[in-house]
CSV table of C-alpha atoms in Angstrom, one decimal:
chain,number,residue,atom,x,y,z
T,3,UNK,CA,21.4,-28.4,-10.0
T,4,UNK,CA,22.7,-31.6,-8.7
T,5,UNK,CA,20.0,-31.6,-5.2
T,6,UNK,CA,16.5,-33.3,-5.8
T,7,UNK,CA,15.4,-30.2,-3.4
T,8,UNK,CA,14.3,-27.7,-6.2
T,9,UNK,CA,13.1,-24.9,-3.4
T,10,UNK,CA,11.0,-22.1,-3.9
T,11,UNK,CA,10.4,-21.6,-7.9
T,12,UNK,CA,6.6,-19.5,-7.4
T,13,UNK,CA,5.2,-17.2,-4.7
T,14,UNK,CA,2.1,-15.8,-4.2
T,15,UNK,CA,2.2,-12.9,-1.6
T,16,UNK,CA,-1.5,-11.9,-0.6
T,17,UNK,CA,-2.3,-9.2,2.3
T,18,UNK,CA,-6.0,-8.1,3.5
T,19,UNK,CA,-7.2,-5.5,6.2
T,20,UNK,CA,-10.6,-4.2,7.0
T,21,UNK,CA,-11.7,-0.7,5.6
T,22,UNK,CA,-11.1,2.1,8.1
T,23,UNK,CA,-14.1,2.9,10.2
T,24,UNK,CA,-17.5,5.2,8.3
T,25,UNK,CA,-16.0,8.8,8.2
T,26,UNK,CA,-12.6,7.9,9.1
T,27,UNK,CA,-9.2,8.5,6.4
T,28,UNK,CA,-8.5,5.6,4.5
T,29,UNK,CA,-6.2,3.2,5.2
T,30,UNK,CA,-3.4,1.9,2.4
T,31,UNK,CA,-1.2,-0.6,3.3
T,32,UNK,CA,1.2,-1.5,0.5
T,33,UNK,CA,3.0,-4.8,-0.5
T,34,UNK,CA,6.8,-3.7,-1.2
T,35,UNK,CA,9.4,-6.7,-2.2
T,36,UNK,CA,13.6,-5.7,-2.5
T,37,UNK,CA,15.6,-7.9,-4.8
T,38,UNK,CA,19.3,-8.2,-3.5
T,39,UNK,CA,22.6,-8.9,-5.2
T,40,UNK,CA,25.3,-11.3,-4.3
T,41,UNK,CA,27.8,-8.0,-4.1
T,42,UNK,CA,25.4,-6.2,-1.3
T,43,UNK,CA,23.1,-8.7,0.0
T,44,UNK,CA,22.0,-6.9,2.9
T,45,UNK,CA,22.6,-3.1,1.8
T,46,UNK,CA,20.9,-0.9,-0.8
T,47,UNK,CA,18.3,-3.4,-2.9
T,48,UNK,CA,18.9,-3.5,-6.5
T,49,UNK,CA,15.3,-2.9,-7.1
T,50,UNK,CA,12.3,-2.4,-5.2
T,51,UNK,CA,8.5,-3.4,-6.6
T,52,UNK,CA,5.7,-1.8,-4.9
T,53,UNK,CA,2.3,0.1,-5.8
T,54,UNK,CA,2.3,1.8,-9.7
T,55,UNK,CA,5.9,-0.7,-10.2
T,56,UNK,CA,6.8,-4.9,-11.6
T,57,UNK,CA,10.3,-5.7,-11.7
T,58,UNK,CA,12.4,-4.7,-14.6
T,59,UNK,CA,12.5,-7.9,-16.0
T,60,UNK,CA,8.7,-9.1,-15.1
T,61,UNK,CA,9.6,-11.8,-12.2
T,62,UNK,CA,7.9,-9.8,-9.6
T,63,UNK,CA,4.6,-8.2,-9.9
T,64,UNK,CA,1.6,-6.3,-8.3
T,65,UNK,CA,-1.3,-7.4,-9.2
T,66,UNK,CA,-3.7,-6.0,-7.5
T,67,UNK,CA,-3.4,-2.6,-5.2
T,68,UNK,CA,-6.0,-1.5,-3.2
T,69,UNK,CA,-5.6,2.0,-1.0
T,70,UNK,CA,-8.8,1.2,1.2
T,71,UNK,CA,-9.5,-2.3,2.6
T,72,UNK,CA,-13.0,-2.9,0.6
T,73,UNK,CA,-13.7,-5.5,-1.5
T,74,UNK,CA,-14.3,-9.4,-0.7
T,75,UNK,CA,-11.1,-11.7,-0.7
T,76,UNK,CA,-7.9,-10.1,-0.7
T,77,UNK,CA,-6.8,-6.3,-1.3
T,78,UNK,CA,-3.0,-6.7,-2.6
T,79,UNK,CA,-1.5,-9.2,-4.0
T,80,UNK,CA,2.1,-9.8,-5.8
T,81,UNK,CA,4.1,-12.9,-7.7
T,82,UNK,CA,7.5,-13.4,-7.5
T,83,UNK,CA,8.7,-15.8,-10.1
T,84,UNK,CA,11.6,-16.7,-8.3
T,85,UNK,CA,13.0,-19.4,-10.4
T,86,UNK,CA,13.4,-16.6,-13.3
T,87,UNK,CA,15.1,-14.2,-11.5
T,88,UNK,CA,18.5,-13.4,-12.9
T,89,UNK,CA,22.0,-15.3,-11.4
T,90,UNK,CA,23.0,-12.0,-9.9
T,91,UNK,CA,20.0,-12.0,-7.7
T,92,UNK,CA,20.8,-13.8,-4.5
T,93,UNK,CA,17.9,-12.6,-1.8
T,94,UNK,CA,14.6,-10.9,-1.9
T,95,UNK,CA,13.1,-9.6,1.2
T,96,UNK,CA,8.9,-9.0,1.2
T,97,UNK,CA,7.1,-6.6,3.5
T,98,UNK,CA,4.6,-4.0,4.2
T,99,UNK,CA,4.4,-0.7,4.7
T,100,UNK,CA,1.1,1.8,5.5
T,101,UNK,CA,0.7,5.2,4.0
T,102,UNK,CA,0.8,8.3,6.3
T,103,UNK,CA,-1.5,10.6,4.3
T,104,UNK,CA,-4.0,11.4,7.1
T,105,UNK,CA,-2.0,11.2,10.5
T,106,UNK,CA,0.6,8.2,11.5
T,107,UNK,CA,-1.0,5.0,11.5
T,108,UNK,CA,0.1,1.6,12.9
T,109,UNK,CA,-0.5,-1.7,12.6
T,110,UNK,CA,-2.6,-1.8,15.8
T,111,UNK,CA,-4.4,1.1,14.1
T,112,UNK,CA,-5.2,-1.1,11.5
T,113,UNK,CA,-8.7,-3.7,11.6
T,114,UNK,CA,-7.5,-7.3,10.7
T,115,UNK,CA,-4.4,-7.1,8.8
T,116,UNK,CA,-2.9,-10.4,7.5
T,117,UNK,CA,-1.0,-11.6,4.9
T,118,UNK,CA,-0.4,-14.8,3.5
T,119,UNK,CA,2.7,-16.7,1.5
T,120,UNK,CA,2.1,-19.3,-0.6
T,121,UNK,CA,3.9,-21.5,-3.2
T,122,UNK,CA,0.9,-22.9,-4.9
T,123,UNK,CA,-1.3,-24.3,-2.8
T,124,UNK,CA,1.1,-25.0,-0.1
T,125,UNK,CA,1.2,-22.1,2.7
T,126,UNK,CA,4.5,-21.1,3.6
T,127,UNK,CA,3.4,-18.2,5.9
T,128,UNK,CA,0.3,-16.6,7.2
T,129,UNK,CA,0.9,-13.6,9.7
T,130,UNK,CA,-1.3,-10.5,11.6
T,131,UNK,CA,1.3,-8.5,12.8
T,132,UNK,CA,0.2,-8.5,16.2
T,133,UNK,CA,3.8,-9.0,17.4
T,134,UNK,CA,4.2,-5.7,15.8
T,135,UNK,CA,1.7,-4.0,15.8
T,136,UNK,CA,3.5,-0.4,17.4
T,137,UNK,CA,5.4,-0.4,13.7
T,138,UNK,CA,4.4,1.6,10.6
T,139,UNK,CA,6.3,-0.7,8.6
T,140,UNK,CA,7.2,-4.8,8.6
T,141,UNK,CA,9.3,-7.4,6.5
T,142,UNK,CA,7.4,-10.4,6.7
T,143,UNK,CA,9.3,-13.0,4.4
T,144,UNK,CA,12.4,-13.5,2.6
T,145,UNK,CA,13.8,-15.7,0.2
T,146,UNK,CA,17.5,-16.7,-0.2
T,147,UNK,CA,19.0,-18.3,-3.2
T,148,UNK,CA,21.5,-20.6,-2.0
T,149,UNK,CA,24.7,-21.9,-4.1
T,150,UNK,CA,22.7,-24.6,-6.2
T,151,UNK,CA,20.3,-22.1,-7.2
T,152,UNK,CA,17.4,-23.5,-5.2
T,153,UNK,CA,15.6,-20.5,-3.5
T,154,UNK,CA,14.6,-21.3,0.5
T,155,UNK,CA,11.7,-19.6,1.9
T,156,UNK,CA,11.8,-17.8,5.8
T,157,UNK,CA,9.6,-16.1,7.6
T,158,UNK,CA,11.9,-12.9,8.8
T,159,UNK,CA,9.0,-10.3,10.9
T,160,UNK,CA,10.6,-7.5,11.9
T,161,UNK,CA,8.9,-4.1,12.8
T,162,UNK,CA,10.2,-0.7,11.4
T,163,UNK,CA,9.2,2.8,12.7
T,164,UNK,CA,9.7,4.7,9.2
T,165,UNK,CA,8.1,6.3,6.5
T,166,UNK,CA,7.5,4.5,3.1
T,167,UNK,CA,10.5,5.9,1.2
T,168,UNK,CA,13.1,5.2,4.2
T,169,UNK,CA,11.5,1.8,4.3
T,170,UNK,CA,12.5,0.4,1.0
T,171,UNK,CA,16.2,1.2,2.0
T,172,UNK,CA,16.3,-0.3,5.3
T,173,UNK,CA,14.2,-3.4,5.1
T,174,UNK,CA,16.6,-5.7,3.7
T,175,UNK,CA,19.7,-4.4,6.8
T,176,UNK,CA,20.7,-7.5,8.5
């Protein structure tokens, strides 16, 4: 690598919501990131880590899963080692999806989601999906490896209407 611009090496992705009201289903919002190759970078991911999943090779991980809200800090959280992922591996695209158990829920069903992106203690994003809040799914980041090797962080929100299975498919379409 010939540029003093290293880029991204480390991610933290953390996401937090309020527990669903006394008596009320649960709500479960899930973390989900797609790794991408350089031969389909915006079509089928080659992988996708979520809930009960890490990557194959242990650069991305979910470390904590939570399927109700409670608790003090943050509910789910995931690392993506970016700076380990393999040459092949050109673009990884971040988002969240809720569960649909109990009834169709939304993000402006949901009480105080955020989620946070941060490379150390430097915050690349921080986001409430307010601007999309009539979704049941959102990307909210993505990371694009660029001809030196140096990974770039930007923030890509975009709202899906689709159920969790569909979603890992179509969140990395262009």
């Amino acid at each position: 690598m010939s540029s003093l611009n290293k880029g991204v090496s480390k991610a933290e992705v953390s996401l937090k919501w309020d527990p669903s009201p006394f008596g009320e289903p649960d709500h479960d919002l899930d973390v989900v990131a797609a790794t991408y190759t350089s031969d389909d970078p915006t079509g089928e991911p080659a992988y996708l880590v979520h809930f009960g999943s890490r990557s194959p090779d242990g650069t991305i991980t979910l470390n904590r899963d939570s399927k109700t809200g409670q608790g003090f800090g943050t509910d789910e959280d995931m690392t993506l080692e970016l700076d380990r992922l393999g040459s092949q591996y050109v673009r990884v695209v971040v988002g969240v999806v809720i569960q649909q158990r109990d009834g169709e829920r939304r993000f402006g069903d949901i009480a105080s989601p955020e989620i946070r992106v941060l490379e150390g203690y430097n915050e690349l994003a921080e986001y409430d999906f307010a601007d999309v809040a009539a979704a049941t799914a959102a990307t909210v980041a993505e990371f694009v490896r660029a001809d030196s090797g140096a990974w770039s962080f930007r923030t890509a929100v975009r709202g899906f209407d689709t159920d969790p299975q569909s979603f890992g498919r179509v969140m990395g379409s262009a």
